[in-house]
CSV table of C-alpha atoms in Angstrom, one decimal:
chain,number,residue,atom,x,y,z
S,1,UNK,CA,0.0,0.0,0.0
S,2,UNK,CA,1.4,3.5,-0.9
S,3,UNK,CA,2.1,6.2,1.6
S,4,UNK,CA,-0.6,8.4,0.1
S,5,UNK,CA,-3.2,5.7,0.6
S,6,UNK,CA,-2.1,5.3,4.2
S,7,UNK,CA,-2.4,9.0,4.8
S,8,UNK,CA,-6.1,9.3,3.7
S,9,UNK,CA,-7.7,7.5,6.7
S,10,UNK,CA,-5.3,9.2,9.1
S,11,UNK,CA,-6.2,12.7,7.8
S,12,UNK,CA,-9.9,11.8,7.9
S,13,UNK,CA,-9.5,10.9,11.6
S,14,UNK,CA,-7.6,14.1,12.4
S,15,UNK,CA,-10.2,16.2,10.7
S,16,UNK,CA,-13.1,14.5,12.6
S,17,UNK,CA,-11.3,15.2,15.8
S,18,UNK,CA,-11.0,18.9,15.3
S,19,UNK,CA,-13.8,21.0,16.9
S,20,UNK,CA,-16.2,22.5,14.4
S,21,UNK,CA,-16.2,26.3,14.1
S,22,UNK,CA,-19.4,27.7,15.4
S,23,UNK,CA,-21.5,29.3,12.6
S,24,UNK,CA,-23.2,31.7,15.1
S,25,UNK,CA,-25.4,31.6,18.2
S,26,UNK,CA,-27.1,28.4,18.9
S,27,UNK,CA,-30.7,29.6,18.7
S,28,UNK,CA,-33.5,27.4,17.2
S,29,UNK,CA,-35.3,28.6,14.1
S,30,UNK,CA,-38.7,29.0,15.6
S,31,UNK,CA,-41.2,31.8,15.8
S,32,UNK,CA,-40.6,32.3,19.5
S,33,UNK,CA,-36.9,32.3,19.1
S,34,UNK,CA,-37.1,35.0,16.4
S,35,UNK,CA,-39.3,37.2,18.5
S,36,UNK,CA,-36.8,36.8,21.4
S,37,UNK,CA,-34.0,37.7,19.0
S,38,UNK,CA,-35.8,40.9,18.1
S,39,UNK,CA,-36.2,41.8,21.7
S,40,UNK,CA,-32.6,41.1,22.7
S,41,UNK,CA,-31.1,43.0,19.7
S,42,UNK,CA,-33.4,46.0,20.3
S,43,UNK,CA,-32.5,46.0,24.0
S,44,UNK,CA,-28.8,46.3,23.3
S,45,UNK,CA,-29.5,48.8,20.5
S,46,UNK,CA,-31.5,51.0,22.9
S,47,UNK,CA,-28.8,50.7,25.6
S,48,UNK,CA,-26.1,51.8,23.2
S,49,UNK,CA,-28.1,54.7,21.9
S,50,UNK,CA,-28.7,56.0,25.4
S,51,UNK,CA,-25.1,55.5,26.6
S,52,UNK,CA,-22.2,57.9,26.9
S,53,UNK,CA,-19.8,55.0,26.2
S,54,UNK,CA,-20.2,51.9,23.9
S,55,UNK,CA,-17.2,50.3,25.8
S,56,UNK,CA,-19.0,50.5,29.1
S,57,UNK,CA,-22.3,49.3,27.7
S,58,UNK,CA,-20.7,46.3,26.0
S,59,UNK,CA,-18.8,45.4,29.2
S,60,UNK,CA,-22.1,45.6,31.1
S,61,UNK,CA,-23.8,43.4,28.5
S,62,UNK,CA,-21.0,40.8,28.7
S,63,UNK,CA,-21.2,40.8,32.5
S,64,UNK,CA,-25.0,40.5,32.7
S,65,UNK,CA,-25.0,37.6,30.2
S,66,UNK,CA,-22.0,35.9,31.8
S,67,UNK,CA,-20.1,35.7,28.5
S,68,UNK,CA,-16.6,35.8,30.1
S,69,UNK,CA,-15.1,35.1,33.5
S,70,UNK,CA,-13.6,38.6,33.5
S,71,UNK,CA,-16.1,40.8,31.6
S,72,UNK,CA,-13.6,43.4,30.5
S,73,UNK,CA,-13.5,44.6,26.9
S,74,UNK,CA,-10.3,44.3,24.9
S,75,UNK,CA,-9.6,46.0,21.6
S,76,UNK,CA,-7.9,43.8,19.1
S,77,UNK,CA,-6.1,46.4,17.0
S,78,UNK,CA,-5.7,45.9,13.3
S,79,UNK,CA,-2.3,47.4,12.6
S,80,UNK,CA,-1.1,48.7,9.2
S,81,UNK,CA,-4.5,49.7,7.9
S,82,UNK,CA,-5.7,53.2,6.9
S,83,UNK,CA,-9.0,54.6,5.7
S,84,UNK,CA,-9.1,58.3,4.8
S,85,UNK,CA,-11.9,60.3,6.4
S,86,UNK,CA,-14.6,61.6,4.0
S,87,UNK,CA,-15.6,65.3,3.8
S,88,UNK,CA,-18.7,64.7,5.9
S,89,UNK,CA,-16.6,63.3,8.7
S,90,UNK,CA,-14.3,66.2,8.6
S,91,UNK,CA,-17.2,68.6,8.7
S,92,UNK,CA,-18.7,66.9,11.8
S,93,UNK,CA,-15.3,67.0,13.5
S,94,UNK,CA,-14.9,70.7,12.6
S,95,UNK,CA,-11.5,70.3,10.9
S,96,UNK,CA,-10.2,71.5,7.6
S,97,UNK,CA,-9.1,69.3,4.7
S,98,UNK,CA,-5.4,69.5,5.8
S,99,UNK,CA,-5.9,68.9,9.5
S,100,UNK,CA,-4.2,65.6,10.5
S,101,UNK,CA,-6.6,62.8,11.4
S,102,UNK,CA,-5.7,59.4,12.6
S,103,UNK,CA,-7.5,56.1,11.8
S,104,UNK,CA,-7.9,53.1,14.1
S,105,UNK,CA,-9.7,49.9,13.4
S,106,UNK,CA,-10.4,47.4,16.2
S,107,UNK,CA,-12.4,44.3,17.0
S,108,UNK,CA,-13.8,44.7,20.5
S,109,UNK,CA,-13.9,41.4,22.4
S,110,UNK,CA,-15.1,40.2,25.8
S,111,UNK,CA,-13.5,36.9,26.5
S,112,UNK,CA,-13.8,34.8,23.3
S,113,UNK,CA,-16.6,36.9,21.9
S,114,UNK,CA,-16.0,39.6,19.4
S,115,UNK,CA,-19.0,41.9,20.1
S,116,UNK,CA,-18.3,44.7,17.7
S,117,UNK,CA,-16.0,46.1,15.0
S,118,UNK,CA,-15.1,49.8,15.1
S,119,UNK,CA,-13.7,52.2,12.5
S,120,UNK,CA,-12.5,55.3,14.3
S,121,UNK,CA,-11.2,58.7,13.0
S,122,UNK,CA,-9.9,61.1,15.6
S,123,UNK,CA,-8.1,64.4,15.9
S,124,UNK,CA,-4.8,63.8,17.7
S,125,UNK,CA,-4.3,67.5,18.5
S,126,UNK,CA,-7.4,67.4,20.7
S,127,UNK,CA,-6.1,64.5,22.8
S,128,UNK,CA,-3.3,64.5,25.4
S,129,UNK,CA,0.1,63.0,24.5
S,130,UNK,CA,-0.5,60.1,26.8
S,131,UNK,CA,-3.9,59.3,25.1
S,132,UNK,CA,-2.2,59.4,21.7
S,133,UNK,CA,0.5,57.1,22.9
S,134,UNK,CA,-2.0,54.6,24.4
S,135,UNK,CA,-4.1,54.6,21.2
S,136,UNK,CA,-1.0,54.1,18.9
S,137,UNK,CA,0.8,51.5,20.9
S,138,UNK,CA,-1.7,49.4,22.9
S,139,UNK,CA,-5.0,47.5,22.5
S,140,UNK,CA,-6.9,49.7,24.9
S,141,UNK,CA,-10.5,50.4,23.8
S,142,UNK,CA,-10.9,54.0,22.5
S,143,UNK,CA,-13.6,54.9,25.0
S,144,UNK,CA,-11.4,53.8,28.0
S,145,UNK,CA,-8.3,55.6,26.6
S,146,UNK,CA,-10.1,59.0,26.3
S,147,UNK,CA,-12.5,58.8,29.3
S,148,UNK,CA,-10.7,61.6,31.1
S,149,UNK,CA,-12.0,64.0,28.5
S,150,UNK,CA,-15.5,63.7,30.0
S,151,UNK,CA,-16.7,62.2,26.8
S,152,UNK,CA,-20.3,62.4,25.5
S,153,UNK,CA,-21.5,61.1,22.2
S,154,UNK,CA,-24.1,62.0,19.6
S,155,UNK,CA,-25.4,59.3,17.2
S,156,UNK,CA,-25.6,60.6,13.7
S,157,UNK,CA,-26.7,57.4,12.0
S,158,UNK,CA,-28.0,53.9,12.8
S,159,UNK,CA,-28.5,51.0,10.3
S,160,UNK,CA,-30.1,47.6,10.9
S,161,UNK,CA,-28.5,44.7,9.0
S,162,UNK,CA,-30.8,41.9,10.1
S,163,UNK,CA,-34.5,41.5,10.6
S,164,UNK,CA,-35.3,38.2,12.3
S,165,UNK,CA,-39.0,38.6,11.4
S,166,UNK,CA,-40.5,39.4,8.0
S,167,UNK,CA,-42.1,42.6,7.0
S,168,UNK,CA,-45.7,42.7,8.4
S,169,UNK,CA,-45.1,39.9,10.9
S,170,UNK,CA,-47.2,41.7,13.5
S,171,UNK,CA,-50.3,41.4,11.3
S,172,UNK,CA,-49.6,37.9,9.8
S,173,UNK,CA,-50.0,34.4,11.1
S,174,UNK,CA,-46.8,32.9,12.5
S,175,UNK,CA,-44.8,31.1,9.9
S,176,UNK,CA,-44.1,27.4,10.3
S,177,UNK,CA,-40.9,26.6,12.2
S,178,UNK,CA,-37.8,25.6,10.2
S,179,UNK,CA,-36.9,23.1,12.9
S,180,UNK,CA,-33.2,23.8,12.6
S,181,UNK,CA,-30.7,26.4,13.8
S,182,UNK,CA,-31.5,30.1,13.3
S,183,UNK,CA,-29.2,31.5,10.6
S,184,UNK,CA,-27.9,34.7,12.2
S,185,UNK,CA,-25.7,36.9,9.9
S,186,UNK,CA,-22.3,38.1,11.0
S,187,UNK,CA,-23.4,41.7,11.5
S,188,UNK,CA,-26.7,42.8,13.2
S,189,UNK,CA,-26.7,46.6,13.2
S,190,UNK,CA,-24.3,49.6,13.1
S,191,UNK,CA,-24.1,53.1,14.6
S,192,UNK,CA,-22.2,56.1,13.5
S,193,UNK,CA,-21.4,58.6,16.3
S,194,UNK,CA,-19.4,61.7,17.0
S,195,UNK,CA,-17.6,62.0,20.4
S,196,UNK,CA,-17.2,65.3,22.2
S,197,UNK,CA,-15.1,66.5,25.1
S,198,UNK,CA,-16.7,67.9,28.2
S,199,UNK,CA,-16.4,71.3,26.6
S,200,UNK,CA,-18.4,70.1,23.7
S,201,UNK,CA,-15.5,70.0,21.2
S,202,UNK,CA,-15.8,67.1,18.7
S,203,UNK,CA,-12.7,65.0,18.6
S,204,UNK,CA,-13.7,61.6,17.1
S,205,UNK,CA,-16.1,59.9,14.8
S,206,UNK,CA,-16.7,56.2,15.1
S,207,UNK,CA,-18.7,53.6,13.1
S,208,UNK,CA,-19.5,50.6,15.3
S,209,UNK,CA,-20.8,47.4,13.7
S,210,UNK,CA,-22.3,44.9,16.2
S,211,UNK,CA,-21.8,41.2,15.5
S,212,UNK,CA,-24.0,38.1,16.1
S,213,UNK,CA,-21.7,37.2,19.0
S,214,UNK,CA,-23.7,39.5,21.2
S,215,UNK,CA,-26.3,36.7,21.1
S,216,UNK,CA,-23.9,34.0,21.9
S,217,UNK,CA,-24.8,33.5,25.6
S,218,UNK,CA,-26.4,30.6,27.5
S,219,UNK,CA,-30.2,30.8,27.8
S,220,UNK,CA,-32.5,28.9,30.0
S,221,UNK,CA,-34.2,25.9,28.2
S,222,UNK,CA,-37.3,26.8,26.2
S,223,UNK,CA,-40.3,24.5,25.5
S,224,UNK,CA,-39.9,22.4,22.5
S,225,UNK,CA,-41.9,23.5,19.5
S,226,UNK,CA,-44.6,20.7,19.0
S,227,UNK,CA,-44.3,21.1,15.2
S,228,UNK,CA,-40.7,20.0,15.2
S,229,UNK,CA,-39.9,16.3,15.6
S,230,UNK,CA,-37.8,15.3,18.6
S,231,UNK,CA,-34.3,13.9,17.9
């Protein structure tokens, strides 16, 4: 028998032993589950829109849903990337076309869960030297790095990326269950916001895109849908 033929069953065994990568939160595809997903997503959306800090809100979400032993947000910085700010961003930040702006892209994680991805443009001249150093050299979340400025935020745009229930669901009969796993897309919704100092000077614009991993927490068992066969 050739070496190649001997390797085939060995590779098959190794592949079977590897853990499967999760495709998203493990929610059943039932009407009840979709209604609950709407409620959960809208609860987080409302909390973020009412908050002064997305970092603090996500840490509270992680802690309340027991998604990590230490519910502290970490920014996984993507280095070596750049994205020029558009004229509308410069207008909202009250800077001219030649004023230096810096760009930072991060994935905000709590434990093993990446809860959001953020694109951030900021005016380095309006931060302290230490804040600029922290943002350039560490993975500290932006909101935590600039918290001494007495930051407030103003949302200038919000966009949903997923609607678990079809248009007109509140007037229609419930659809039949799919009896499988709910297919949750990678991105749920996004916000665009401008950050201000305590003196109401704009210094940063951020686009935050929230991922399906905000739903990846342990829920109490739900009653089985009688329309779905038991396995």
